[in-house]
Amino acid sequence: MTAASAEPSREPIVSVRDLQVRFQTSDRRATVKAVDGVNFDVRRGETFGIIGESGSGKTTIGRALVFLLKPSAGAILHDGTDPLALSRKQFQSHRRDYQIIFQDPNAALNPRMTILASVLEPLELAGIGTKAERERQAREALERVGLPQEFGERYPHQLSGGQKQRVVIARALTLRPKLIVCDEVVAALDMSIRGDVLNLFADLQRDLGLTYVFITHDLAVVSHISERVAVMYLGQFVELGPTEAVSERPLHPYTQALLSAEPRPLPSSMRLEERIVLQGEVPSPIDPPTGCRFRTRCPHAQPLCAEQAPEWRELKPDHWVACHFADPNFSPDQEPPEETP
Ligand SMILES: Nc1ncnc2c1ncn2[C@@H]1O[C@H](COP(=O)(O)OP(=O)(O)OP(=O)(O)O)[C@@H](O)[C@H]1O
Ligand code: SF4
Ligand SMILES: [Mg+2]
C-alpha cells in the first residue's frame, strides 16, 4: 500500500514495508511477534502519531525506525535509501539524521555530567567541528529549548522533570536531525507542563522543518500534535488516517472502543456517546489469534473473522482500516453486520 498516494507532493521521509520484528523469549523456546506486517509512510514535515495499548508494539516500531534494532523481515527506507545497505561509516553518519527520545529523561542523562557536557556529548562522539564550535552549537540548542545559559553548569538533579526533558530534546537537536521518534515523551511529566513541552515540539518543527513520529497511549496528546495517526493492536496497525477523521469517525471496532474508554480531557468531538467495554485480555503476541487478531475481543466478530485476516483497505481518502466489515458509515451503535457469503 502507499499511504502517501493521496498527497504526492509530500514525499515520504520514511517508508515501512511489511515490517516484522520478532524476539526470542528468554528461555529461547518461543518467538514474540512484537511487530507483524506493518506498512506505512511518514511524510516529510508531518507529525505521525502511533497509539495503542501497552505491549502492542509501539516502542518496537520506534526503535526499528531509527535502527536501534534490526527488522526481522521487511524494509525500512530512509529518504528512499536502505540504511542497512550502507557501509559501517556511512551508516554511523546517516543515523544522526534519525533520533529517538524516550519517556524518562533521567535514564538519558548522566547524573555526574553537567547539562552542557551532556548536550555536548553527541557532538563529541560524532567528532563534529572544533571544541569552540561544538560548545556554541550546544549552547544554541539549550537556548532553542528555552533553557537559560546558566543551566549549562547545573547537574540533572538540579532540574525539574520538564527541564530535564528539554535537555534531552536539546541533545537530540545538536545533531540537526531530520526526524525524531518521540516515545511517550510527555508521559512522565506533570499535566501542568505537558502542554508547554508539546508546544516546544511544535515550535521546533515549524522552525527546523522536523518530522516527528509521536508514540503515545494518550489520545489527547495525539489529537494535540499529530496530523495522521495509526492505531496498533497486537503487533499490527488496525487503522491509519488523518487524526481528525480517525478520532471523530473511527472505522475500526478497536479504535471505537479505545475512544469510548477515554476519560474527560478528550475534546467533546472525540468522545463517543456510549462506552464500549472490551471483554477479555489482550492475547499473547507469541500465539496471536488466527484471522483478525482483534476477534477474541471484538463485539462485532463473525465466523469469517477467525478464518481470514482482514485486508488493509483504504475505505476513505487517506484513511486505512483492517476489518472485514468496516465501511465508511460504520457506527459503534449499529447492529453486528451480516456475514458475507
Ligand atoms: N527485547 C525484547 N525481548 C522480548 N520481548 C520483547 C522485547 N522488547 C519488547 N518485547 C515484547 O514485544 C511486545 C511489544 O513491546 P513494546 O515495548 O514494543 O510495546 P509498547 O506498545 O511500546 O508498550 P508500552 O505502551 O507498554 O510501552 C511486548 O509483548 C513485549 O513484551
Ligand atoms: S475483522 Fe471481524 S473481528 Fe476483526 S475487527 Fe472487523 S468485525 Fe471485528
Ligand atoms: Mg513503549
Short mmCIF file of C-alpha atoms and ligand atoms in Angstrom, two decimals:
data_model
loop_
_atom_site.label_atom_id
_atom_site.label_comp_id
_atom_site.label_asym_id
_atom_site.label_seq_id
_atom_site.Cartn_x
_atom_site.Cartn_y
_atom_site.Cartn_z
CA MET A 1 0.00 0.00 0.00
CA THR A 2 1.07 3.56 -0.47
CA ALA A 3 -0.49 5.65 2.24
CA ALA A 4 1.20 8.73 0.77
CA SER A 5 -0.56 8.44 -2.58
CA ALA A 6 -3.29 10.99 -1.75
CA GLU A 7 -0.65 13.72 -1.37
CA PRO A 8 2.07 13.01 -3.89
CA SER A 9 3.71 16.38 -3.23
CA ARG A 10 4.66 15.25 0.26
CA GLU A 11 7.43 12.77 -0.30
CA PRO A 12 7.91 10.10 2.34
CA ILE A 13 10.94 10.57 4.56
CA VAL A 14 10.43 7.04 5.89
CA SER A 15 8.79 4.11 4.10
CA VAL A 16 7.99 0.98 6.06
CA ARG A 17 7.12 -2.17 4.14
CA ASP A 18 5.91 -5.48 5.62
CA LEU A 19 7.90 -4.79 8.77
CA GLN A 20 8.31 -7.68 11.17
CA VAL A 21 10.22 -7.61 14.43
CA ARG A 22 10.48 -10.81 16.43
CA PHE A 23 12.14 -11.54 19.74
CA GLN A 24 13.13 -14.82 21.31
CA THR A 25 11.73 -15.33 24.81
CA SER A 26 14.42 -15.57 27.50
CA ASP A 27 14.20 -19.38 27.58
CA ARG A 28 14.50 -19.28 23.76
CA ARG A 29 11.52 -21.63 23.42
CA ALA A 30 9.13 -19.19 21.77
CA THR A 31 9.06 -16.18 19.47
CA VAL A 32 7.33 -12.92 20.33
CA LYS A 33 5.79 -11.37 17.20
CA ALA A 34 6.16 -7.82 18.50
CA VAL A 35 5.57 -6.21 15.08
CA ASP A 36 4.00 -8.38 12.45
CA GLY A 37 3.50 -6.97 8.96
CA VAL A 38 3.20 -3.21 9.22
CA ASN A 39 3.12 -0.82 6.23
CA PHE A 40 3.18 2.97 6.31
CA ASP A 41 4.94 6.10 5.09
CA VAL A 42 5.94 9.05 7.23
CA ARG A 43 5.71 12.25 5.20
CA ARG A 44 8.35 14.92 5.39
CA GLY A 45 7.45 17.63 7.91
CA GLU A 46 4.44 15.87 9.43
CA THR A 47 3.78 14.52 12.90
CA PHE A 48 2.75 10.90 12.61
CA GLY A 49 1.08 9.54 15.75
CA ILE A 50 1.07 5.89 16.84
CA ILE A 51 -1.35 4.88 19.61
CA GLY A 52 -2.22 1.55 21.18
CA GLU A 53 -2.32 -0.28 24.48
CA SER A 54 0.73 -1.38 26.43
CA GLY A 55 2.58 -4.19 24.66
CA SER A 56 1.04 -3.52 21.23
CA GLY A 57 4.49 -2.91 19.68
CA LYS A 58 4.79 0.88 19.56
CA THR A 59 8.27 1.18 21.08
CA THR A 60 9.50 -1.73 18.97
CA ILE A 61 8.41 0.11 15.81
CA GLY A 62 10.06 3.31 17.08
CA ARG A 63 13.35 1.57 17.77
CA ALA A 64 13.26 -0.15 14.39
CA LEU A 65 12.58 3.19 12.61
CA VAL A 66 15.92 4.56 13.85
CA PHE A 67 17.70 1.20 13.50
CA LEU A 68 18.27 0.73 17.22
CA LEU A 69 17.11 -2.76 16.35
CA LYS A 70 17.17 -4.61 13.08
CA PRO A 71 13.94 -5.71 11.38
CA SER A 72 13.43 -9.49 11.32
CA ALA A 73 11.81 -9.09 7.89
CA GLY A 74 10.56 -6.33 5.61
CA ALA A 75 12.19 -3.00 4.86
CA ILE A 76 12.56 0.48 6.30
CA LEU A 77 13.76 3.10 3.82
CA HIS A 78 15.06 6.49 4.90
CA ASP A 79 14.62 9.00 2.07
CA GLY A 80 14.46 6.07 -0.34
CA THR A 81 17.73 4.59 0.98
CA ASP A 82 18.09 1.30 2.81
CA PRO A 83 20.42 2.19 5.71
CA LEU A 84 21.37 -1.48 6.08
CA ALA A 85 22.93 -1.34 2.61
CA LEU A 86 25.33 1.45 3.68
CA SER A 87 28.92 0.91 4.78
CA ARG A 88 29.52 0.99 8.54
CA LYS A 89 30.96 4.51 8.34
CA GLN A 90 28.12 5.82 6.14
CA PHE A 91 25.59 4.19 8.48
CA GLN A 92 27.07 5.91 11.56
CA SER A 93 26.81 9.31 9.93
CA HIS A 94 23.38 8.59 8.37
CA ARG A 95 21.75 7.61 11.67
CA ARG A 96 22.41 11.08 13.17
CA ASP A 97 19.54 12.29 10.99
CA TYR A 98 17.10 9.92 12.72
CA GLN A 99 16.92 10.33 16.50
CA ILE A 100 14.73 8.87 19.25
CA ILE A 101 13.70 10.37 22.60
CA PHE A 102 12.23 8.20 25.36
CA GLN A 103 9.87 8.81 28.27
CA ASP A 104 12.36 9.01 31.13
CA PRO A 105 14.87 11.88 30.89
CA ASN A 106 16.71 10.52 33.97
CA ALA A 107 17.69 7.43 32.00
CA ALA A 108 19.05 9.59 29.17
CA LEU A 109 21.15 11.96 31.31
CA ASN A 110 24.28 11.03 33.22
CA PRO A 111 23.80 12.35 36.79
CA ARG A 112 27.53 13.06 37.08
CA MET A 113 27.72 15.23 33.95
CA THR A 114 26.76 18.90 33.77
CA ILE A 115 23.90 19.77 31.43
CA LEU A 116 26.29 21.40 28.97
CA ALA A 117 28.55 18.31 28.97
CA SER A 118 25.50 16.09 28.28
CA VAL A 119 24.41 18.24 25.35
CA LEU A 120 27.97 18.34 24.02
CA GLU A 121 28.43 14.58 24.20
CA PRO A 122 26.73 13.56 20.91
CA LEU A 123 28.72 16.23 19.03
CA GLU A 124 31.97 14.99 20.57
CA LEU A 125 31.17 11.37 19.78
CA ALA A 126 30.41 12.33 16.19
CA GLY A 127 33.65 14.39 16.04
CA ILE A 128 31.81 17.42 14.67
CA GLY A 129 33.60 20.81 14.49
CA THR A 130 36.20 22.33 16.82
CA LYS A 131 35.77 22.48 20.59
CA ALA A 132 34.60 26.10 20.37
CA GLU A 133 32.14 25.33 17.56
CA ARG A 134 30.72 22.38 19.49
CA GLU A 135 30.21 24.50 22.58
CA ARG A 136 28.47 27.20 20.56
CA GLN A 137 26.16 24.61 18.99
CA ALA A 138 25.36 23.05 22.37
CA ARG A 139 24.60 26.45 23.93
CA GLU A 140 22.40 27.34 20.95
CA ALA A 141 20.48 24.07 21.38
CA LEU A 142 19.88 24.83 25.08
CA GLU A 143 18.63 28.28 24.17
CA ARG A 144 16.36 26.85 21.50
CA VAL A 145 14.60 24.61 24.02
CA GLY A 146 14.06 27.58 26.32
CA LEU A 147 16.72 26.94 28.98
CA PRO A 148 18.77 29.91 30.26
CA GLN A 149 22.54 29.72 29.73
CA GLU A 150 23.32 29.21 33.43
CA PHE A 151 21.56 25.83 33.28
CA GLY A 152 24.59 24.53 31.36
CA GLU A 153 26.63 24.43 34.56
CA ARG A 154 23.95 22.58 36.58
CA TYR A 155 23.55 18.84 37.15
CA PRO A 156 20.39 16.86 36.28
CA HIS A 157 19.19 16.63 39.92
CA GLN A 158 19.03 20.46 39.97
CA LEU A 159 16.37 20.49 37.21
CA SER A 160 12.65 19.68 37.15
CA GLY A 161 11.30 16.79 35.04
CA GLY A 162 10.16 19.16 32.29
CA GLN A 163 13.53 20.96 32.23
CA LYS A 164 15.35 17.61 32.02
CA GLN A 165 13.20 16.57 29.07
CA ARG A 166 14.11 19.90 27.40
CA VAL A 167 17.79 18.99 27.86
CA VAL A 168 17.18 15.61 26.22
CA ILE A 169 15.49 17.39 23.30
CA ALA A 170 18.48 19.80 23.06
CA ARG A 171 20.84 16.80 22.99
CA ALA A 172 18.94 15.31 20.04
CA LEU A 173 18.82 18.69 18.25
CA THR A 174 22.59 19.27 18.29
CA LEU A 175 22.97 16.63 15.59
CA ARG A 176 20.44 18.53 13.43
CA PRO A 177 18.21 15.50 12.76
CA LYS A 178 15.58 15.28 10.02
CA LEU A 179 13.27 13.05 12.04
CA ILE A 180 12.75 12.42 15.75
CA VAL A 181 10.81 9.47 17.16
CA CYS A 182 9.21 10.68 20.39
CA ASP A 183 8.28 7.70 22.56
CA GLU A 184 5.88 8.72 25.35
CA VAL A 185 7.95 11.90 25.79
CA VAL A 186 5.43 13.72 27.98
CA ALA A 187 4.03 10.71 29.86
CA ALA A 188 6.32 11.19 32.88
CA LEU A 189 5.66 14.93 33.11
CA ASP A 190 3.15 16.76 35.30
CA MET A 191 -0.10 17.56 33.49
CA SER A 192 0.63 21.28 34.10
CA ILE A 193 3.79 21.28 31.96
CA ARG A 194 2.85 18.74 29.29
CA GLY A 195 1.29 21.48 27.17
CA ASP A 196 4.48 23.59 27.33
CA VAL A 197 6.67 20.70 26.18
CA LEU A 198 4.22 19.78 23.40
CA ASN A 199 4.23 23.41 22.27
CA LEU A 200 8.04 23.33 22.26
CA PHE A 201 7.93 20.31 19.92
CA ALA A 202 5.53 22.18 17.65
CA ASP A 203 7.74 25.32 17.60
CA LEU A 204 10.86 23.28 16.80
CA GLN A 205 9.05 21.53 13.99
CA ARG A 206 8.00 24.85 12.46
CA ASP A 207 11.45 26.44 12.84
CA LEU A 208 13.62 23.48 11.86
CA GLY A 209 11.37 21.58 9.43
CA LEU A 210 11.47 18.46 11.62
CA THR A 211 9.41 15.33 11.10
CA TYR A 212 8.10 13.50 14.18
CA VAL A 213 6.80 10.04 14.89
CA PHE A 214 4.88 10.55 18.12
CA ILE A 215 4.25 7.37 20.11
CA THR A 216 1.76 7.55 22.97
CA HIS A 217 -1.11 5.75 24.60
CA ASP A 218 -2.68 9.12 25.34
CA LEU A 219 -5.27 10.10 22.75
CA ALA A 220 -5.39 13.68 23.99
CA VAL A 221 -1.66 14.04 23.19
CA VAL A 222 -2.13 12.61 19.71
CA SER A 223 -5.06 14.90 18.98
CA HIS A 224 -3.00 17.89 20.12
CA ILE A 225 0.05 17.25 17.99
CA SER A 226 -0.34 14.82 15.09
CA GLU A 227 -1.74 15.21 11.59
CA ARG A 228 -2.16 11.50 11.00
CA VAL A 229 -2.47 8.68 13.46
CA ALA A 230 -2.07 4.91 13.33
CA VAL A 231 -3.79 2.64 15.82
CA MET A 232 -1.88 -0.50 16.84
CA TYR A 233 -3.18 -3.77 18.21
CA LEU A 234 -1.07 -6.83 18.93
CA GLY A 235 1.78 -6.02 16.56
CA GLN A 236 -0.29 -4.71 13.66
CA PHE A 237 -1.88 -1.46 12.50
CA VAL A 238 -5.68 -1.71 12.52
CA GLU A 239 -6.44 1.85 11.39
CA LEU A 240 -4.50 4.79 9.93
CA GLY A 241 -5.73 8.14 8.76
CA PRO A 242 -5.98 11.88 9.39
CA THR A 243 -6.21 12.39 13.17
CA GLU A 244 -9.48 14.27 12.88
CA ALA A 245 -11.13 11.53 10.81
CA VAL A 246 -9.85 8.68 13.00
CA SER A 247 -10.84 10.41 16.21
CA GLU A 248 -14.23 11.76 15.11
CA ARG A 249 -15.37 8.84 12.99
CA PRO A 250 -13.27 5.78 13.86
CA LEU A 251 -13.92 2.90 11.47
CA HIS A 252 -12.28 0.03 13.33
CA PRO A 253 -14.07 -1.55 16.32
CA TYR A 254 -10.85 -1.41 18.36
CA THR A 255 -10.39 2.33 17.75
CA GLN A 256 -14.03 2.86 18.67
CA ALA A 257 -13.52 1.05 21.97
CA LEU A 258 -10.30 2.98 22.72
CA LEU A 259 -12.02 6.31 22.13
CA SER A 260 -15.09 5.41 24.12
CA ALA A 261 -12.91 4.48 27.12
CA GLU A 262 -11.04 7.77 27.14
CA PRO A 263 -11.70 9.90 30.24
CA ARG A 264 -12.73 13.54 30.32
CA PRO A 265 -9.75 15.55 28.99
CA LEU A 266 -10.59 14.49 25.42
CA PRO A 267 -12.27 17.16 23.28
CA SER A 268 -16.00 16.51 23.14
CA SER A 269 -15.79 15.73 19.41
CA MET A 270 -13.57 12.75 20.24
CA ARG A 271 -15.76 11.24 22.93
CA LEU A 272 -18.20 8.62 21.80
CA GLU A 273 -21.64 8.60 23.38
CA GLU A 274 -21.58 5.09 24.70
CA ARG A 275 -18.69 3.39 26.44
CA ILE A 276 -17.64 0.12 24.76
CA VAL A 277 -16.15 -2.25 27.31
CA LEU A 278 -13.85 -4.78 25.70
CA GLN A 279 -14.11 -8.30 27.07
CA GLY A 280 -11.08 -10.42 27.92
CA GLU A 281 -7.36 -9.76 27.92
CA VAL A 282 -5.07 -8.86 25.05
CA PRO A 283 -3.89 -12.25 23.66
CA SER A 284 -0.20 -13.16 23.71
CA PRO A 285 1.95 -11.93 20.81
CA ILE A 286 3.65 -15.34 20.98
CA ASP A 287 0.50 -17.05 19.71
CA PRO A 288 -1.89 -14.41 18.32
CA PRO A 289 -5.42 -15.40 17.19
CA THR A 290 -5.92 -16.66 13.64
CA GLY A 291 -7.63 -14.39 11.12
CA CYS A 292 -8.30 -10.99 12.66
CA ARG A 293 -6.21 -10.55 15.79
CA PHE A 294 -8.89 -8.49 17.46
CA ARG A 295 -11.62 -11.13 17.01
CA THR A 296 -11.38 -12.55 20.57
CA ARG A 297 -12.46 -9.17 21.97
CA CYS A 298 -14.41 -7.65 19.09
CA PRO A 299 -18.12 -7.01 19.75
CA HIS A 300 -18.80 -7.39 16.00
CA ALA A 301 -16.81 -10.61 15.32
CA GLN A 302 -18.26 -13.09 12.81
CA PRO A 303 -17.10 -16.61 11.80
CA LEU A 304 -15.22 -15.15 8.83
CA CYS A 305 -13.04 -13.16 11.23
CA ALA A 306 -11.46 -16.38 12.56
CA GLU A 307 -10.79 -17.73 9.09
CA GLN A 308 -9.29 -14.80 7.22
CA ALA A 309 -7.07 -11.92 8.20
CA PRO A 310 -8.79 -8.72 7.04
CA GLU A 311 -7.18 -6.80 4.20
CA TRP A 312 -5.63 -3.38 4.79
CA ARG A 313 -8.10 -1.22 2.79
CA GLU A 314 -8.32 2.49 2.02
CA LEU A 315 -12.00 2.99 2.87
CA LYS A 316 -11.93 6.77 2.66
CA PRO A 317 -9.27 9.02 1.10
CA ASP A 318 -6.08 8.53 3.12
CA HIS A 319 -7.99 6.50 5.73
CA TRP A 320 -6.95 2.84 6.02
CA VAL A 321 -8.62 0.08 8.00
CA ALA A 322 -8.10 -3.65 8.59
CA CYS A 323 -11.60 -5.01 9.27
CA HIS A 324 -13.79 -7.27 7.07
CA PHE A 325 -16.92 -5.37 7.95
CA ALA A 326 -15.82 -1.77 8.34
CA ASP A 327 -17.39 0.68 5.93
CA PRO A 328 -17.36 4.46 5.73
CA ASN A 329 -20.73 4.64 7.50
CA PHE A 330 -19.88 2.13 10.22
CA SER A 331 -21.12 3.26 13.59
CA PRO A 332 -20.37 1.78 17.01
CA ASP A 333 -24.08 1.85 17.77
CA GLN A 334 -25.22 -0.23 14.82
CA GLU A 335 -26.18 -3.90 15.00
CA PRO A 336 -23.49 -6.50 14.17
CA PRO A 337 -23.25 -6.86 10.39
CA GLU A 338 -24.47 -9.87 8.44
CA GLU A 339 -21.68 -12.19 7.44
CA THR A 340 -20.82 -12.02 3.76
CA PRO A 341 -21.07 -15.40 2.00
N1 LIG B 1 13.82 -7.27 23.87
C1 LIG B 1 12.68 -7.95 23.96
N2 LIG B 1 12.66 -9.30 24.16
C2 LIG B 1 11.49 -9.99 24.20
N3 LIG B 1 10.28 -9.43 24.05
C3 LIG B 1 10.23 -8.09 23.85
C4 LIG B 1 11.41 -7.28 23.80
N4 LIG B 1 11.05 -5.98 23.59
C5 LIG B 1 9.70 -6.00 23.54
N5 LIG B 1 9.21 -7.25 23.69
C6 LIG B 1 7.80 -7.65 23.64
O1 LIG B 1 7.25 -7.15 22.43
C7 LIG B 1 5.91 -6.69 22.62
C8 LIG B 1 5.82 -5.22 22.21
O2 LIG B 1 6.57 -4.44 23.15
P1 LIG B 1 6.69 -2.85 23.03
O3 LIG B 1 7.64 -2.40 24.08
O4 LIG B 1 7.01 -2.50 21.62
O5 LIG B 1 5.20 -2.38 23.37
P2 LIG B 1 4.62 -0.90 23.58
O6 LIG B 1 3.42 -0.79 22.70
O7 LIG B 1 5.70 0.10 23.42
O8 LIG B 1 4.12 -0.96 25.10
P3 LIG B 1 4.10 0.21 26.23
O9 LIG B 1 2.90 1.07 25.91
O10 LIG B 1 3.94 -0.55 27.50
O11 LIG B 1 5.41 0.96 26.15
C9 LIG B 1 5.59 -6.95 24.08
O12 LIG B 1 4.90 -8.19 24.16
C10 LIG B 1 6.95 -7.03 24.74
O13 LIG B 1 6.91 -7.85 25.89
S1 SF4 B 2 -12.49 -8.25 11.11
FE1 SF4 B 2 -14.10 -9.08 12.44
S2 SF4 B 2 -13.13 -9.37 14.45
FE2 SF4 B 2 -11.81 -8.05 13.23
S3 SF4 B 2 -12.37 -6.00 13.81
FE3 SF4 B 2 -13.56 -6.50 11.99
S4 SF4 B 2 -15.52 -7.35 12.75
FE4 SF4 B 2 -14.03 -7.34 14.46
MG MG B 3 6.56 1.51 24.73
#
